[in-house]
mmCIF file of C-alpha atoms in Angstrom:
data_model
loop_
_atom_site.group_PDB
_atom_site.id
_atom_site.type_symbol
_atom_site.label_atom_id
_atom_site.label_comp_id
_atom_site.label_asym_id
_atom_site.label_seq_id
_atom_site.Cartn_x
_atom_site.Cartn_y
_atom_site.Cartn_z
ATOM 1 C CA MET A 1141 202.518 179.159 40.130
ATOM 2 C CA ALA A 1142 200.005 180.353 37.209
ATOM 3 C CA ARG A 1143 200.907 182.926 35.300
ATOM 4 C CA PHE A 1144 197.770 183.275 33.236
ATOM 5 C CA PRO A 1145 194.568 183.891 36.187
ATOM 6 C CA ASP A 1146 191.809 181.526 35.318
ATOM 7 C CA ASN A 1147 188.711 183.567 34.300
ATOM 8 C CA GLU A 1148 184.965 182.139 33.517
ATOM 9 C CA ILE A 1149 185.279 183.360 29.462
ATOM 10 C CA ILE A 1150 186.882 179.958 29.291
ATOM 11 C CA SER A 1151 183.294 178.609 29.365
ATOM 12 C CA LEU A 1152 183.364 179.509 25.658
ATOM 13 C CA VAL A 1153 185.086 176.812 23.981
ATOM 14 C CA SER A 1154 183.622 174.401 26.223
ATOM 15 C CA LYS A 1155 179.988 172.403 25.894
ATOM 16 C CA ALA A 1156 176.840 175.378 25.320
ATOM 17 C CA PRO A 1157 173.357 175.536 26.418
ATOM 18 C CA ARG A 1158 170.606 175.414 23.623
ATOM 19 C CA PHE A 1159 170.934 179.529 22.874
ATOM 20 C CA ASP A 1160 174.049 181.118 23.421
ATOM 21 C CA LEU A 1161 174.107 184.847 23.632
ATOM 22 C CA ALA A 1162 177.715 185.068 25.183
ATOM 23 C CA GLU A 1163 179.449 184.337 21.741
ATOM 24 C CA SER A 1164 180.764 187.352 19.884
ATOM 25 C CA VAL A 1165 180.717 185.327 16.059
ATOM 26 C CA GLY A 1166 178.782 185.026 13.238
ATOM 27 C CA PRO A 1167 178.000 181.642 11.417
ATOM 28 C CA SER A 1168 181.109 179.740 10.536
ATOM 29 C CA VAL A 1169 182.192 178.988 7.153
ATOM 30 C CA ARG A 1170 181.716 175.065 6.263
ATOM 31 C CA LEU A 1171 184.836 172.905 4.973
ATOM 32 C CA ALA A 1172 182.968 172.259 2.327
ATOM 33 C CA GLU A 1173 182.956 175.931 0.947
ATOM 34 C CA LEU A 1174 186.789 176.291 0.718
ATOM 35 C CA ILE A 1175 188.065 172.570 0.103
ATOM 36 C CA ASP A 1176 188.021 172.612 -3.059
ATOM 37 C CA MET A 1177 189.181 175.481 -4.196
ATOM 38 C CA ALA A 1178 191.309 175.465 -1.241
ATOM 39 C CA PHE A 1179 193.059 171.777 -2.580
ATOM 40 C CA GLY A 1180 191.832 172.042 -5.894
ATOM 41 C CA GLY A 1181 190.605 168.483 -5.279
ATOM 42 C CA ALA A 1182 193.452 167.103 -4.538
ATOM 43 C CA ALA A 1183 194.758 164.504 -2.057
ATOM 44 C CA ASP A 1184 198.541 164.772 -2.625
ATOM 45 C CA PHE A 1185 198.735 168.338 -0.641
ATOM 46 C CA SER A 1186 202.600 167.955 0.925
ATOM 47 C CA LEU A 1187 202.021 168.503 4.493
ATOM 48 C CA ASP A 1188 205.570 169.957 4.879
ATOM 49 C CA TYR A 1189 205.943 172.907 7.345
ATOM 50 C CA GLY A 1190 205.318 176.366 6.739
ATOM 51 C CA THR A 1191 206.827 179.681 6.513
ATOM 52 C CA ALA A 1192 207.906 181.113 9.511
ATOM 53 C CA ALA A 1193 206.255 185.002 8.309
ATOM 54 C CA GLY A 1194 203.362 183.141 6.931
ATOM 55 C CA ASN A 1195 202.694 181.953 3.090
ATOM 56 C CA PRO A 1196 203.723 184.773 1.044
ATOM 57 C CA GLU A 1197 200.318 184.775 -1.233
ATOM 58 C CA LEU A 1198 198.556 185.208 2.132
ATOM 59 C CA ARG A 1199 200.200 187.929 3.094
ATOM 60 C CA GLN A 1200 199.574 189.824 0.187
ATOM 61 C CA GLN A 1201 195.416 189.192 0.978
ATOM 62 C CA ILE A 1202 196.064 190.788 4.434
ATOM 63 C CA ALA A 1203 197.983 193.152 2.830
ATOM 64 C CA ASN A 1204 195.254 194.243 -0.226
ATOM 65 C CA ASP A 1205 192.942 194.385 2.757
ATOM 66 C CA ASN A 1206 194.799 196.727 5.090
ATOM 67 C CA GLY A 1207 196.142 199.352 2.249
ATOM 68 C CA VAL A 1208 199.908 198.099 3.281
ATOM 69 C CA ASP A 1209 203.006 195.939 1.631
ATOM 70 C CA ALA A 1210 203.065 192.057 1.996
ATOM 71 C CA ASP A 1211 206.045 192.793 4.221
ATOM 72 C CA ASP A 1212 204.502 194.580 6.822
ATOM 73 C CA VAL A 1213 202.667 191.446 7.767
ATOM 74 C CA VAL A 1214 203.399 188.131 9.722
ATOM 75 C CA VAL A 1215 200.629 185.666 9.887
ATOM 76 C CA THR A 1216 200.173 184.101 13.434
ATOM 77 C CA VAL A 1217 198.318 181.111 15.094
ATOM 78 C CA GLY A 1218 194.786 183.417 15.831
ATOM 79 C CA GLY A 1219 194.632 186.699 16.900
ATOM 80 C CA MET A 1220 195.761 186.058 20.467
ATOM 81 C CA HIS A 1221 198.999 184.640 19.390
ATOM 82 C CA ALA A 1222 199.848 187.576 17.967
ATOM 83 C CA LEU A 1223 198.968 189.595 20.989
ATOM 84 C CA PHE A 1224 200.940 187.724 22.834
ATOM 85 C CA LEU A 1225 203.987 187.934 20.410
ATOM 86 C CA ILE A 1226 204.225 191.930 20.755
ATOM 87 C CA ALA A 1227 203.432 191.282 24.399
ATOM 88 C CA PHE A 1228 206.532 188.981 24.519
ATOM 89 C CA THR A 1229 208.796 190.917 21.903
ATOM 90 C CA LEU A 1230 208.131 194.776 23.521
ATOM 91 C CA CYS A 1231 207.414 194.672 26.895
ATOM 92 C CA GLU A 1232 209.978 193.452 29.943
ATOM 93 C CA ALA A 1233 209.320 193.032 33.531
ATOM 94 C CA GLY A 1234 208.760 196.476 35.260
ATOM 95 C CA ASP A 1235 207.580 198.188 31.543
ATOM 96 C CA GLU A 1236 204.235 199.566 31.490
ATOM 97 C CA ALA A 1237 201.130 199.257 29.564
ATOM 98 C CA VAL A 1238 198.154 200.975 29.128
ATOM 99 C CA VAL A 1239 195.156 198.697 28.508
ATOM 100 C CA ALA A 1240 191.743 199.841 27.930
ATOM 101 C CA GLU A 1241 188.712 198.196 30.036
ATOM 102 C CA PRO A 1242 186.290 196.117 29.682
ATOM 103 C CA VAL A 1243 188.725 194.500 27.977
ATOM 104 C CA PHE A 1244 189.186 191.055 26.164
ATOM 105 C CA PRO A 1245 190.717 189.716 29.406
ATOM 106 C CA LEU A 1246 193.276 187.643 27.106
ATOM 107 C CA ALA A 1247 194.093 190.791 25.538
ATOM 108 C CA ARG A 1248 195.608 191.912 29.096
ATOM 109 C CA ASN A 1249 196.578 188.286 30.591
ATOM 110 C CA ALA A 1250 199.242 188.376 27.477
ATOM 111 C CA LEU A 1251 200.744 191.667 28.813
ATOM 112 C CA THR A 1252 200.372 190.416 32.563
ATOM 113 C CA ALA A 1253 202.107 187.030 32.071
ATOM 114 C CA VAL A 1254 205.470 188.611 30.292
ATOM 115 C CA GLY A 1255 205.866 190.443 33.415
ATOM 116 C CA ALA A 1256 204.079 194.121 32.552
ATOM 117 C CA THR A 1257 202.482 196.104 34.947
ATOM 118 C CA THR A 1258 198.983 197.151 33.239
ATOM 119 C CA ARG A 1259 197.380 200.258 33.880
ATOM 120 C CA ALA A 1260 193.749 200.447 33.398
ATOM 121 C CA LEU A 1261 191.764 203.239 30.607
ATOM 122 C CA PRO A 1262 188.420 202.690 31.915
ATOM 123 C CA LEU A 1263 185.634 202.977 29.189
ATOM 124 C CA ARG A 1264 182.770 203.836 30.428
ATOM 125 C CA PHE A 1265 178.511 202.042 29.749
ATOM 126 C CA GLU A 1266 177.485 205.931 30.761
ATOM 127 C CA THR A 1267 179.982 207.387 28.231
ATOM 128 C CA ALA A 1268 179.211 204.564 25.407
ATOM 129 C CA TYR A 1269 182.521 203.120 26.153
ATOM 130 C CA ARG A 1270 184.257 206.499 24.504
ATOM 131 C CA VAL A 1271 188.183 206.767 24.774
ATOM 132 C CA ASP A 1272 188.513 209.612 27.249
ATOM 133 C CA LEU A 1273 191.723 211.597 25.866
ATOM 134 C CA ASP A 1274 192.913 213.521 28.898
ATOM 135 C CA ALA A 1275 192.588 210.228 31.235
ATOM 136 C CA LEU A 1276 194.665 208.044 28.427
ATOM 137 C CA ARG A 1277 196.836 211.022 28.760
ATOM 138 C CA LYS A 1278 197.528 210.856 32.267
ATOM 139 C CA LEU A 1279 198.252 207.172 32.551
ATOM 140 C CA LEU A 1280 201.345 207.798 30.225
ATOM 141 C CA THR A 1281 204.407 207.634 31.678
ATOM 142 C CA PRO A 1282 208.536 207.123 30.151
ATOM 143 C CA LYS A 1283 207.802 202.967 31.511
ATOM 144 C CA THR A 1284 205.142 202.861 28.581
ATOM 145 C CA LYS A 1285 206.208 200.479 26.270
ATOM 146 C CA VAL A 1286 202.425 199.415 25.042
ATOM 147 C CA VAL A 1287 198.812 200.852 24.815
ATOM 148 C CA SER A 1288 196.488 198.450 24.260
ATOM 149 C CA LEU A 1289 192.430 199.108 22.391
ATOM 150 C CA ALA A 1290 190.270 197.848 20.259
ATOM 151 C CA SER A 1291 188.144 198.552 17.783
ATOM 152 C CA PRO A 1292 185.516 197.743 17.819
ATOM 153 C CA GLN A 1293 185.956 197.302 21.123
ATOM 154 C CA ASN A 1294 185.227 193.784 22.927
ATOM 155 C CA PRO A 1295 183.042 193.442 24.657
ATOM 156 C CA SER A 1296 181.042 196.319 23.248
ATOM 157 C CA GLY A 1297 181.449 196.412 19.611
ATOM 158 C CA VAL A 1298 181.843 200.787 19.552
ATOM 159 C CA ALA A 1299 184.602 201.846 17.762
ATOM 160 C CA ILE A 1300 187.445 204.081 18.229
ATOM 161 C CA PRO A 1301 186.984 206.812 15.481
ATOM 162 C CA ALA A 1302 189.683 207.994 12.997
ATOM 163 C CA GLN A 1303 190.578 210.997 14.500
ATOM 164 C CA THR A 1304 190.646 209.409 17.627
ATOM 165 C CA LEU A 1305 193.323 206.854 16.917
ATOM 166 C CA ARG A 1306 195.024 209.306 14.940
ATOM 167 C CA GLU A 1307 195.285 211.941 18.070
ATOM 168 C CA ILE A 1308 196.242 209.003 20.485
ATOM 169 C CA ALA A 1309 199.344 208.281 17.903
ATOM 170 C CA SER A 1310 200.481 211.954 17.995
ATOM 171 C CA MET A 1311 199.888 211.931 21.671
ATOM 172 C CA LEU A 1312 202.007 208.686 22.488
ATOM 173 C CA ALA A 1313 205.126 210.299 19.787
ATOM 174 C CA GLU A 1314 204.612 213.316 22.745
ATOM 175 C CA HIS A 1315 204.556 211.755 25.921
ATOM 176 C CA ALA A 1316 205.674 208.467 25.541
ATOM 177 C CA PRO A 1317 207.791 207.914 22.926
ATOM 178 C CA GLN A 1318 208.933 204.541 23.688
ATOM 179 C CA ALA A 1319 205.127 203.204 23.342
ATOM 180 C CA TRP A 1320 203.591 201.360 20.780
ATOM 181 C CA LEU A 1321 200.054 201.715 20.052
ATOM 182 C CA VAL A 1322 198.264 197.931 19.348
ATOM 183 C CA VAL A 1323 195.099 198.666 17.844
ATOM 184 C CA ASP A 1324 192.917 195.060 17.707
ATOM 185 C CA GLU A 1325 190.715 194.789 14.834
ATOM 186 C CA THR A 1326 189.550 191.462 14.872
ATOM 187 C CA TYR A 1327 185.745 192.939 14.145
ATOM 188 C CA ARG A 1328 186.326 195.800 11.694
ATOM 189 C CA GLU A 1329 185.001 194.332 8.708
ATOM 190 C CA ALA A 1330 181.704 192.881 10.543
ATOM 191 C CA ALA A 1331 179.929 196.461 9.401
ATOM 192 C CA TYR A 1332 176.179 196.177 9.340
ATOM 193 C CA GLY A 1333 174.631 195.622 6.189
ATOM 194 C CA ASP A 1334 175.922 198.512 3.290
ATOM 195 C CA ASP A 1335 177.975 200.079 5.829
ATOM 196 C CA ASP A 1336 181.521 201.110 4.975
ATOM 197 C CA ALA A 1337 184.133 199.197 6.884
ATOM 198 C CA ALA A 1338 186.165 201.281 9.127
ATOM 199 C CA PRO A 1339 189.520 202.123 7.786
ATOM 200 C CA SER A 1340 192.802 200.378 9.393
ATOM 201 C CA ALA A 1341 194.920 201.324 11.684
ATOM 202 C CA ALA A 1342 197.376 200.090 10.496
ATOM 203 C CA CYS A 1343 198.394 202.537 8.687
ATOM 204 C CA LEU A 1344 198.385 205.532 11.382
ATOM 205 C CA GLY A 1345 201.943 205.185 12.097
ATOM 206 C CA PRO A 1346 205.367 203.931 12.163
ATOM 207 C CA LYS A 1347 204.640 202.567 15.693
ATOM 208 C CA VAL A 1348 201.029 201.554 15.582
ATOM 209 C CA ILE A 1349 200.607 197.639 15.117
ATOM 210 C CA SER A 1350 196.886 196.193 13.970
ATOM 211 C CA VAL A 1351 195.705 192.722 14.826
ATOM 212 C CA SER A 1352 192.997 191.126 13.880
ATOM 213 C CA SER A 1353 192.004 187.451 12.543
ATOM 214 C CA LEU A 1354 189.693 185.574 10.539
ATOM 215 C CA SER A 1355 187.439 184.669 13.408
ATOM 216 C CA LYS A 1356 185.376 186.884 13.709
ATOM 217 C CA CYS A 1357 184.481 188.600 10.080
ATOM 218 C CA HIS A 1358 184.930 186.011 7.980
ATOM 219 C CA GLY A 1359 183.169 182.530 10.051
ATOM 220 C CA SER A 1360 186.844 180.704 9.894
ATOM 221 C CA ALA A 1361 187.704 180.661 14.022
ATOM 222 C CA GLY A 1362 188.532 177.428 13.273
ATOM 223 C CA LEU A 1363 191.239 177.615 10.966
ATOM 224 C CA ARG A 1364 193.150 179.810 13.611
ATOM 225 C CA ILE A 1365 194.637 182.474 11.504
ATOM 226 C CA GLY A 1366 195.774 185.838 12.715
ATOM 227 C CA TRP A 1367 197.685 188.172 12.133
ATOM 228 C CA ALA A 1368 199.836 191.318 13.135
ATOM 229 C CA ILE A 1369 200.859 194.432 10.605
ATOM 230 C CA THR A 1370 203.762 196.800 11.527
ATOM 231 C CA ARG A 1371 205.769 199.032 9.124
ATOM 232 C CA ASP A 1372 208.373 198.661 11.439
ATOM 233 C CA SER A 1373 210.806 196.143 9.444
ATOM 234 C CA ALA A 1374 213.412 195.347 12.748
ATOM 235 C CA LEU A 1375 209.714 194.964 14.617
ATOM 236 C CA ARG A 1376 208.590 192.457 12.317
ATOM 237 C CA GLN A 1377 211.154 190.325 12.117
ATOM 238 C CA ALA A 1378 211.454 190.649 15.663
ATOM 239 C CA LEU A 1379 207.869 189.152 15.535
ATOM 240 C CA VAL A 1380 208.890 186.380 12.583
ATOM 241 C CA THR A 1381 211.967 185.536 15.038
ATOM 242 C CA ALA A 1382 208.903 185.325 17.920
ATOM 243 C CA LYS A 1383 206.753 183.518 16.009
ATOM 244 C CA PHE A 1384 209.641 181.253 14.994
ATOM 245 C CA SER A 1385 210.628 180.272 18.559
ATOM 246 C CA THR A 1386 206.889 179.233 19.414
ATOM 247 C CA VAL A 1387 205.237 176.952 17.056
ATOM 248 C CA ILE A 1388 207.826 177.779 14.427
ATOM 249 C CA SER A 1389 204.940 178.124 11.805
ATOM 250 C CA CYS A 1390 201.333 178.140 11.026
ATOM 251 C CA SER A 1391 199.874 174.835 9.375
ATOM 252 C CA PRO A 1392 200.027 174.391 6.171
ATOM 253 C CA VAL A 1393 196.801 173.005 5.723
ATOM 254 C CA ASP A 1394 195.355 176.429 7.223
ATOM 255 C CA GLU A 1395 196.920 178.331 5.408
ATOM 256 C CA ALA A 1396 195.550 177.256 2.556
ATOM 257 C CA LEU A 1397 191.816 176.748 3.990
ATOM 258 C CA ALA A 1398 192.357 180.694 4.969
ATOM 259 C CA LEU A 1399 193.940 181.298 0.996
ATOM 260 C CA ALA A 1400 190.328 180.572 -0.040
ATOM 261 C CA VAL A 1401 188.656 182.355 3.074
ATOM 262 C CA PHE A 1402 190.091 185.576 1.054
ATOM 263 C CA ARG A 1403 189.450 184.545 -2.872
ATOM 264 C CA GLN A 1404 185.562 184.109 -1.598
ATOM 265 C CA ARG A 1405 186.077 187.388 0.810
ATOM 266 C CA ASP A 1406 183.115 189.292 -0.907
ATOM 267 C CA ARG A 1407 180.655 186.455 -0.715
ATOM 268 C CA ILE A 1408 181.597 185.639 3.088
ATOM 269 C CA ILE A 1409 181.679 188.939 4.652
ATOM 270 C CA GLY A 1410 178.403 190.105 2.439
ATOM 271 C CA GLU A 1411 176.470 187.245 3.830
ATOM 272 C CA ARG A 1412 177.606 187.825 7.353
ATOM 273 C CA ARG A 1413 177.321 191.491 7.058
ATOM 274 C CA LYS A 1414 173.462 191.163 5.874
ATOM 275 C CA LEU A 1415 172.601 188.786 8.585
ATOM 276 C CA LEU A 1416 174.194 190.885 11.377
ATOM 277 C CA ALA A 1417 171.737 193.855 10.068
ATOM 278 C CA GLN A 1418 169.399 191.703 10.641
ATOM 279 C CA HIS A 1419 169.902 190.613 13.950
ATOM 280 C CA LEU A 1420 171.174 193.910 15.005
ATOM 281 C CA GLN A 1421 167.306 195.633 14.520
ATOM 282 C CA PHE A 1422 165.897 192.348 16.235
ATOM 283 C CA THR A 1423 168.006 192.911 19.098
ATOM 284 C CA GLU A 1424 167.341 197.074 19.061
ATOM 285 C CA GLU A 1425 163.566 196.197 18.825
ATOM 286 C CA TRP A 1426 164.109 194.005 22.050
ATOM 287 C CA VAL A 1427 165.733 196.505 23.940
ATOM 288 C CA ALA A 1428 162.667 199.130 23.435
ATOM 289 C CA ARG A 1429 159.906 196.445 24.669
ATOM 290 C CA HIS A 1430 161.930 196.278 28.271
ATOM 291 C CA PRO A 1431 162.856 199.658 28.819
ATOM 292 C CA GLY A 1432 162.240 199.143 32.877
ATOM 293 C CA HIS A 1433 165.163 196.417 32.760
ATOM 294 C CA VAL A 1434 167.832 197.035 30.607
ATOM 295 C CA GLU A 1435 169.765 199.698 28.991
ATOM 296 C CA TRP A 1436 171.789 199.153 25.700
ATOM 297 C CA VAL A 1437 174.806 200.592 23.356
ATOM 298 C CA ARG A 1438 174.516 200.266 20.268
ATOM 299 C CA PRO A 1439 177.418 199.088 18.550
ATOM 300 C CA ASP A 1440 179.599 200.069 15.524
ATOM 301 C CA ALA A 1441 180.150 196.763 13.996
ATOM 302 C CA GLY A 1442 180.916 192.824 15.047
ATOM 303 C CA ALA A 1443 178.159 190.562 16.371
ATOM 304 C CA LEU A 1444 178.099 191.905 19.990
ATOM 305 C CA CYS A 1445 176.962 194.554 22.704
ATOM 306 C CA CYS A 1446 176.760 195.948 25.667
ATOM 307 C CA MET A 1447 173.376 195.323 27.780
ATOM 308 C CA ARG A 1448 173.404 196.789 31.174
ATOM 309 C CA LEU A 1449 170.535 195.262 33.556
ATOM 310 C CA LYS A 1450 168.939 199.401 35.207
ATOM 311 C CA ARG A 1451 170.222 199.961 38.437
ATOM 312 C CA ASP A 1452 167.061 200.756 40.539
ATOM 313 C CA VAL A 1453 165.668 197.248 39.373
ATOM 314 C CA PHE A 1454 168.221 195.437 40.152
ATOM 315 C CA ASP A 1455 170.069 194.979 43.226
ATOM 316 C CA ALA A 1456 172.807 192.339 43.680
ATOM 317 C CA ALA A 1457 170.270 189.403 44.844
ATOM 318 C CA ALA A 1458 168.039 190.324 41.684
ATOM 319 C CA VAL A 1459 171.446 190.073 39.501
ATOM 320 C CA GLU A 1460 171.912 186.454 40.585
ATOM 321 C CA ARG A 1461 168.218 185.267 40.036
ATOM 322 C CA PHE A 1462 168.543 186.974 36.547
ATOM 323 C CA TYR A 1463 171.646 184.467 35.430
ATOM 324 C CA ALA A 1464 170.403 181.663 37.704
ATOM 325 C CA THR A 1465 166.915 181.925 35.233
ATOM 326 C CA LEU A 1466 168.575 181.760 32.395
ATOM 327 C CA VAL A 1467 170.465 178.757 33.256
ATOM 328 C CA ARG A 1468 167.287 177.223 33.833
ATOM 329 C CA TYR A 1469 166.576 178.440 30.316
ATOM 330 C CA SER A 1470 169.855 176.560 28.858
ATOM 331 C CA THR A 1471 170.173 180.486 27.816
ATOM 332 C CA ARG A 1472 173.484 182.271 28.567
ATOM 333 C CA VAL A 1473 175.351 185.793 28.091
ATOM 334 C CA ALA A 1474 178.243 186.685 29.036
ATOM 335 C CA PRO A 1475 178.910 188.668 32.432
ATOM 336 C CA GLY A 1476 180.443 191.685 32.722
ATOM 337 C CA PRO A 1477 182.728 191.055 35.155
ATOM 338 C CA TRP A 1478 184.650 188.822 32.342
ATOM 339 C CA PHE A 1479 185.929 191.526 31.148
ATOM 340 C CA GLY A 1480 186.682 193.681 34.411
ATOM 341 C CA ASP A 1481 182.934 195.373 33.337
ATOM 342 C CA ASP A 1482 180.515 196.018 35.932
ATOM 343 C CA PRO A 1483 178.001 193.225 36.898
ATOM 344 C CA LEU A 1484 175.214 194.795 36.386
ATOM 345 C CA VAL A 1485 176.205 194.863 32.951
ATOM 346 C CA PHE A 1486 176.353 191.784 29.873
ATOM 347 C CA ARG A 1487 177.723 191.102 26.488
ATOM 348 C CA LEU A 1488 175.118 190.019 24.404
ATOM 349 C CA GLY A 1489 176.257 187.882 21.124
ATOM 350 C CA PHE A 1490 173.370 188.369 18.659
ATOM 351 C CA GLY A 1491 175.416 186.936 15.504
ATOM 352 C CA LEU A 1492 175.358 182.824 16.504
ATOM 353 C CA PRO A 1493 171.975 182.116 16.230
ATOM 354 C CA THR A 1494 169.826 181.794 13.426
ATOM 355 C CA LEU A 1495 166.787 184.378 13.514
ATOM 356 C CA THR A 1496 164.147 182.309 14.889
ATOM 357 C CA GLN A 1497 167.065 180.811 17.539
ATOM 358 C CA LEU A 1498 168.037 184.402 18.460
ATOM 359 C CA ALA A 1499 164.163 185.320 19.052
ATOM 360 C CA ILE A 1500 163.093 182.214 21.258
ATOM 361 C CA ALA A 1501 166.683 183.286 23.017
ATOM 362 C CA LEU A 1502 165.650 186.450 23.468
ATOM 363 C CA GLU A 1503 162.122 185.376 24.823
ATOM 364 C CA CYS A 1504 164.124 183.729 26.924
ATOM 365 C CA VAL A 1505 166.493 186.635 28.629
ATOM 366 C CA SER A 1506 162.985 188.053 28.999
ATOM 367 C CA VAL A 1507 161.579 185.813 30.854
ATOM 368 C CA ALA A 1508 164.680 185.979 33.505
ATOM 369 C CA LEU A 1509 164.434 189.959 33.619
ATOM 370 C CA THR A 1510 160.599 189.526 34.239
ATOM 371 C CA GLU A 1511 161.842 186.735 36.768
ATOM 372 C CA ALA A 1512 164.549 188.060 38.734
ATOM 373 C CA THR A 1513 162.564 191.158 39.838
ATOM 374 C CA GLN A 1514 159.517 189.486 40.906
ATOM 375 C CA VAL A 1515 161.513 187.863 43.699
ATOM 376 C CA GLY A 1516 160.910 189.781 47.616
ATOM 377 C CA GLY A 1517 158.404 192.389 45.735
ATOM 378 C CA ARG A 1518 160.609 193.932 44.040
#
């Protein structure tokens, strides 16, 4: 019956606990910051259909940020809609897709829902979630239609170096010429402080598709505006047709507000980069105070990172006690199994709370670490 498997990650859009460290976003933009710029204070904004490809001016803004032409951009209902349209358009039952894991589960689900067979490319905590090119090469076959990556990755926040992405694109051209490289760049611009954002993967080659949205870096998840970028005109038209056949168009209200976000892009992203840098440093200092309980992989961008409970301290029962204790303190992190990772791993989102709230929430995690390992004389 169900074509989309259940996953507890759906709880992120349900009632949140007092301290939510499971989220992967920063503070949200407020409607009041955008509405005058979007509508000019006018009450007679016309609620017509939008266009199937997306608002032309919005596509131009997206194109400017990614070094492509506006005609290369298809606006979608969030980044997940883009990933689904790509899977639906490129894959049929029996085709193969390589998916780097751990992964945001909905990205994998989009491929399995259309009948593709997914082959996992494992990314491991021990190797800082770096892509193993030899392992990827061994997964490629003539049936491979999609190689799905994220950079920075969710849940780790680790970016794939530009040179590695170039090597992957060349590898596909040689070993899997039917395959498209899909790079989810949702966190790309969520750099820390004055760090430069990584270049977009959109220009890496004719069979590379970049996907992103306003949800993470721009603090505008509620607008449900995402996009796919492809330099291939035939694929672009197929995605526009698929979009029209599923949702017809995006909301023109959302697109107008998205334009207002882009017009304030420097302020919105700048404020969030400063906040992320402060929160990352605080989180790093917290990890340093708990060397006996946790270790982490420092992220390259985004409001998220992966922590791992020390294997020699936490058995399965202690892991259960850790999560049970967090519940008692109304605190949540995102368990690794949500993403196909080790049960000892959890995603910690440090960007959503204020710095004061983050300090309190991490103190709750500290207590959970201690209490979980004190039971039974461990």
